CSV table of C-alpha atoms and ligand atoms in Angstrom, one decimal:
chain,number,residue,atom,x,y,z
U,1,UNK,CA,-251.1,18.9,-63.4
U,2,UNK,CA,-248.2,19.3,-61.4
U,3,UNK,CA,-247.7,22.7,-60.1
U,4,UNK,CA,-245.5,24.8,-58.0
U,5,UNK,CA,-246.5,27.2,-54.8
U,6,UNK,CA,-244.9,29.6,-52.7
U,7,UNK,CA,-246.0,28.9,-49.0
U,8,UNK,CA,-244.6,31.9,-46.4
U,9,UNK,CA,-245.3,31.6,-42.4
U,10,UNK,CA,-245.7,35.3,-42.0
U,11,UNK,CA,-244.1,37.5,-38.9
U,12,UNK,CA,-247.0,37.1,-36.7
U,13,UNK,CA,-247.2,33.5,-36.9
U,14,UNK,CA,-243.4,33.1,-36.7
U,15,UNK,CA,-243.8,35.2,-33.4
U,16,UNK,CA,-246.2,33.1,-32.4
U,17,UNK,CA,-244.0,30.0,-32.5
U,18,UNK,CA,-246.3,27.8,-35.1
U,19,UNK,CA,-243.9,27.0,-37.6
U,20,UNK,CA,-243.5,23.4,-37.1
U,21,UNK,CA,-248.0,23.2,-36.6
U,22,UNK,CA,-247.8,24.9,-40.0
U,23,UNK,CA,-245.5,23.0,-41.8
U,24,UNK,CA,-246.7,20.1,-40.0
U,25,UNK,CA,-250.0,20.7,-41.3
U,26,UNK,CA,-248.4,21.7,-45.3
U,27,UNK,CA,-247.0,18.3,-45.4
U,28,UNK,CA,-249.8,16.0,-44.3
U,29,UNK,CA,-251.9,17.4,-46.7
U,30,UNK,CA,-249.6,16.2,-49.4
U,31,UNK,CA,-247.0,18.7,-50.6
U,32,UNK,CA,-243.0,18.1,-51.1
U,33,UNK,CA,-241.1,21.0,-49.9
U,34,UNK,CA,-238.6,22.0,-52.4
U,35,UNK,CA,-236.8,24.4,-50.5
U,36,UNK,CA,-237.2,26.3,-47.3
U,37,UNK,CA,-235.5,29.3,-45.3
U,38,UNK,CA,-235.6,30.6,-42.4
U,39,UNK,CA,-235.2,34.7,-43.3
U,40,UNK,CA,-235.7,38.4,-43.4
U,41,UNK,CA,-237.1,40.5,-45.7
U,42,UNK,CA,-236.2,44.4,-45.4
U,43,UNK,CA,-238.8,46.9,-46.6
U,44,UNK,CA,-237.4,47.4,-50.4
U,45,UNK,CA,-237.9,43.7,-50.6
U,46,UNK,CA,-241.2,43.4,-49.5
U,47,UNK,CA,-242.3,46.2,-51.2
U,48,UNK,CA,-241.0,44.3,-54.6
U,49,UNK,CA,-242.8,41.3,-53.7
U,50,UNK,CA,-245.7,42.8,-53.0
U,51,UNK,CA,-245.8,45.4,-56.0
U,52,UNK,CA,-249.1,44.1,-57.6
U,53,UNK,CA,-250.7,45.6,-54.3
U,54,UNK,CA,-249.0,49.4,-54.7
U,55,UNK,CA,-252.1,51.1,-55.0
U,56,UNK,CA,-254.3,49.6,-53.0
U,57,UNK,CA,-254.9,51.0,-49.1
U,58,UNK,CA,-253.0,48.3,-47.2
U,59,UNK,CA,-250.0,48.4,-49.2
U,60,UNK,CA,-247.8,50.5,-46.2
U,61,UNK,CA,-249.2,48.6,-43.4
U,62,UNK,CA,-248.3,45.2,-45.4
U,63,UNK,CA,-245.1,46.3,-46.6
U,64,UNK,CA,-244.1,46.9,-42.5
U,65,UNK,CA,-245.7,43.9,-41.7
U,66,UNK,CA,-243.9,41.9,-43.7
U,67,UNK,CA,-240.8,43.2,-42.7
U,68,UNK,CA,-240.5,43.1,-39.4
U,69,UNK,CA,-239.7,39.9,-38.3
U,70,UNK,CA,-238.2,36.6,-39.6
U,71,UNK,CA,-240.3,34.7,-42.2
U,72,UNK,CA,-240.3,30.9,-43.6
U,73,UNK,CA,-240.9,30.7,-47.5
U,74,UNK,CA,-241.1,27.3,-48.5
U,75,UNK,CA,-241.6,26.2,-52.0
U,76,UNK,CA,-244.0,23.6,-52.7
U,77,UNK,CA,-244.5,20.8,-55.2
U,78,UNK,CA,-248.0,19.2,-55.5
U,79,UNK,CA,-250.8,17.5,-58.3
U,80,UNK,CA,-253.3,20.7,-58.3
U,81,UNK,CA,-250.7,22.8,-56.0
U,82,UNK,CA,-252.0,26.6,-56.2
U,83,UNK,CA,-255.8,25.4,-55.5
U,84,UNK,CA,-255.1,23.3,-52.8
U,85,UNK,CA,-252.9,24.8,-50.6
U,86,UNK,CA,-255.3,27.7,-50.8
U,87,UNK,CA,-257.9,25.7,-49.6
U,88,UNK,CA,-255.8,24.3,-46.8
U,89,UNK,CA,-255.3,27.9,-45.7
U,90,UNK,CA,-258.7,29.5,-46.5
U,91,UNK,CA,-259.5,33.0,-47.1
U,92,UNK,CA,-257.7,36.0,-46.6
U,93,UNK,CA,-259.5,37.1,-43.7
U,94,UNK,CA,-259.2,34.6,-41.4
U,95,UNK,CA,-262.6,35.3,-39.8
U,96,UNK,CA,-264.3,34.0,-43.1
U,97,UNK,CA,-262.0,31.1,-43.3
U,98,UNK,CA,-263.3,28.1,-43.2
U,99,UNK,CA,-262.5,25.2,-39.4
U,100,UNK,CA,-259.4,23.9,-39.7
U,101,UNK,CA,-257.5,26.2,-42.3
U,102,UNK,CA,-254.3,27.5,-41.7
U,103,UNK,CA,-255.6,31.3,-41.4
U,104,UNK,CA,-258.8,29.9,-38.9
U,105,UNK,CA,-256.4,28.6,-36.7
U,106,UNK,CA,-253.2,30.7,-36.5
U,107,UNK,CA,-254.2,33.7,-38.1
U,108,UNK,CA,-254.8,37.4,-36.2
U,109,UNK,CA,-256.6,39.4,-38.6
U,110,UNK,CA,-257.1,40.3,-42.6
U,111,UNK,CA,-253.8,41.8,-42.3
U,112,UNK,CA,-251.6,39.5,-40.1
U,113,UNK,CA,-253.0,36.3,-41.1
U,114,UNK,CA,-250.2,33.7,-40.7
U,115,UNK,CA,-249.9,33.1,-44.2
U,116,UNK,CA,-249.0,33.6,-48.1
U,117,UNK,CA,-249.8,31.4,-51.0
U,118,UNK,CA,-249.5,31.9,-54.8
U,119,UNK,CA,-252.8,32.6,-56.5
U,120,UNK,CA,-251.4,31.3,-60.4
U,121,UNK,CA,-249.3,28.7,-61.7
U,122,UNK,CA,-247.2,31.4,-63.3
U,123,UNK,CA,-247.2,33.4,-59.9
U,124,UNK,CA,-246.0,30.3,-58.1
U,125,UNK,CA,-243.0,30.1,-60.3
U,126,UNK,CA,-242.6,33.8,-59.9
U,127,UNK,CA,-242.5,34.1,-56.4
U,128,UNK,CA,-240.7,30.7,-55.4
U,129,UNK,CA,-237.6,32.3,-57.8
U,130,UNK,CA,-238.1,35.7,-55.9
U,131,UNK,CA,-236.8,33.5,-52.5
U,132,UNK,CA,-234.8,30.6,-54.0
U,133,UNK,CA,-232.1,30.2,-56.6
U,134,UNK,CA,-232.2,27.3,-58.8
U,135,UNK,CA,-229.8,25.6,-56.6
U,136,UNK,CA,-231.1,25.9,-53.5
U,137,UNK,CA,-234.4,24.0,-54.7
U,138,UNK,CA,-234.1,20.3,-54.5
U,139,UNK,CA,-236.1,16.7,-55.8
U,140,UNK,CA,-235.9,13.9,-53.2
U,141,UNK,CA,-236.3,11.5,-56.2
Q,1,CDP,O1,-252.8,36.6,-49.2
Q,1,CDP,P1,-254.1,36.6,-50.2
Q,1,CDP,O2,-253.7,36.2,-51.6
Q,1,CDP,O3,-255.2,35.7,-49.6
Q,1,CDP,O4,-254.6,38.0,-50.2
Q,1,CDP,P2,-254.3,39.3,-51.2
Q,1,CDP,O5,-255.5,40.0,-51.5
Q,1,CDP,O6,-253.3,38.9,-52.2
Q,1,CDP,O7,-253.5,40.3,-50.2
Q,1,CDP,C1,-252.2,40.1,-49.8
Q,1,CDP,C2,-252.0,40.3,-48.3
Q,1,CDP,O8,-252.3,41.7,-48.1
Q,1,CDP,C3,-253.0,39.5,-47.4
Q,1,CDP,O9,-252.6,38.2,-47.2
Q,1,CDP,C4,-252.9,40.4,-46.2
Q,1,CDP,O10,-251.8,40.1,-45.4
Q,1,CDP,C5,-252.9,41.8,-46.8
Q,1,CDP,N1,-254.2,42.4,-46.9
Q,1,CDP,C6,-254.5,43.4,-46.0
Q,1,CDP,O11,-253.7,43.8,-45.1
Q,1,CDP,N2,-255.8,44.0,-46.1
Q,1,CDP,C7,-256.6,43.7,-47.0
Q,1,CDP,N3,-257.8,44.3,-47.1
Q,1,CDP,C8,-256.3,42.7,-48.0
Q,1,CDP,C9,-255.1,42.1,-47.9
Q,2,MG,MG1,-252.6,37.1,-53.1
């Protein structure tokens, strides 16, 4: 099945000047970007995005995080999307992520780790309308 994801380069990775690696790396494995932005989120907005985290420990320190510097989301179109592009970043921490993921190479730690993906189909098209209008997200064919 066609599905959709929300890829974001996070603030630490944007700091660290790997944006074109990353997307580099998002579009050789086979994803069509839909739409993409170069952007801040303030701390209201994070927190929104984030909300299925409230009550969990890191929810403060991610909300911060997440605000404080420029991001990249960039919706993504690809056969098997939401599973994929999780692989190609690996897991969460990047220290258990696997060689060669997105989060084993660029990422600093659990918390800053380069990173977001969509975990659900329904999530993808939740979060990819969170960042883009309908507009602003466009086929090549
Ligand atoms: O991003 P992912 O779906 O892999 O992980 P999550 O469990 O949905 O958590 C969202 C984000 O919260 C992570 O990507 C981390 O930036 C942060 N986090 C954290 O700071 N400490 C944790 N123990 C778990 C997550
Ligand atoms: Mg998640």
């Amino acid at each position: 099945m066609i599905e959709k994801t929300l890829a974001i380069i996070k603030p630490d990775a944007v700091k660290k000047n790997v944006i074109g690696e990353i997307i580099g790396m998002i579009t050789k494995a086979g994803f069509r970007i839909l739409g993409m932005k170069y952007t801040r989120i303030n701390k209201e907005q994070a927190g929104s995005f984030y909300e299925v985290h409230k009550e969990r420990p890191f929810y403060n320190d991610l909300v911060d995080y997440m605000s404080s510097g420029p991001i990249v989301p960039i919706a993504l179109e690809k056969e098997n999307a939401i599973e994929d592009y999780r692989k190609l970043i690996g897991s969460t921490d990047p220290a258990q992520a696997e060689e060669g993921t997105v989060r084993k190479l660029y990422g600093e730690s659990k918390s800053y780790n380069a990173v977001h993906g969509s975990d659900s189909v329904e999530n993808g098209i939740i979060e990819i309308g969170f960042f883009f209008s309908k507009s602003e997200l466009v086929l090549c064919d």
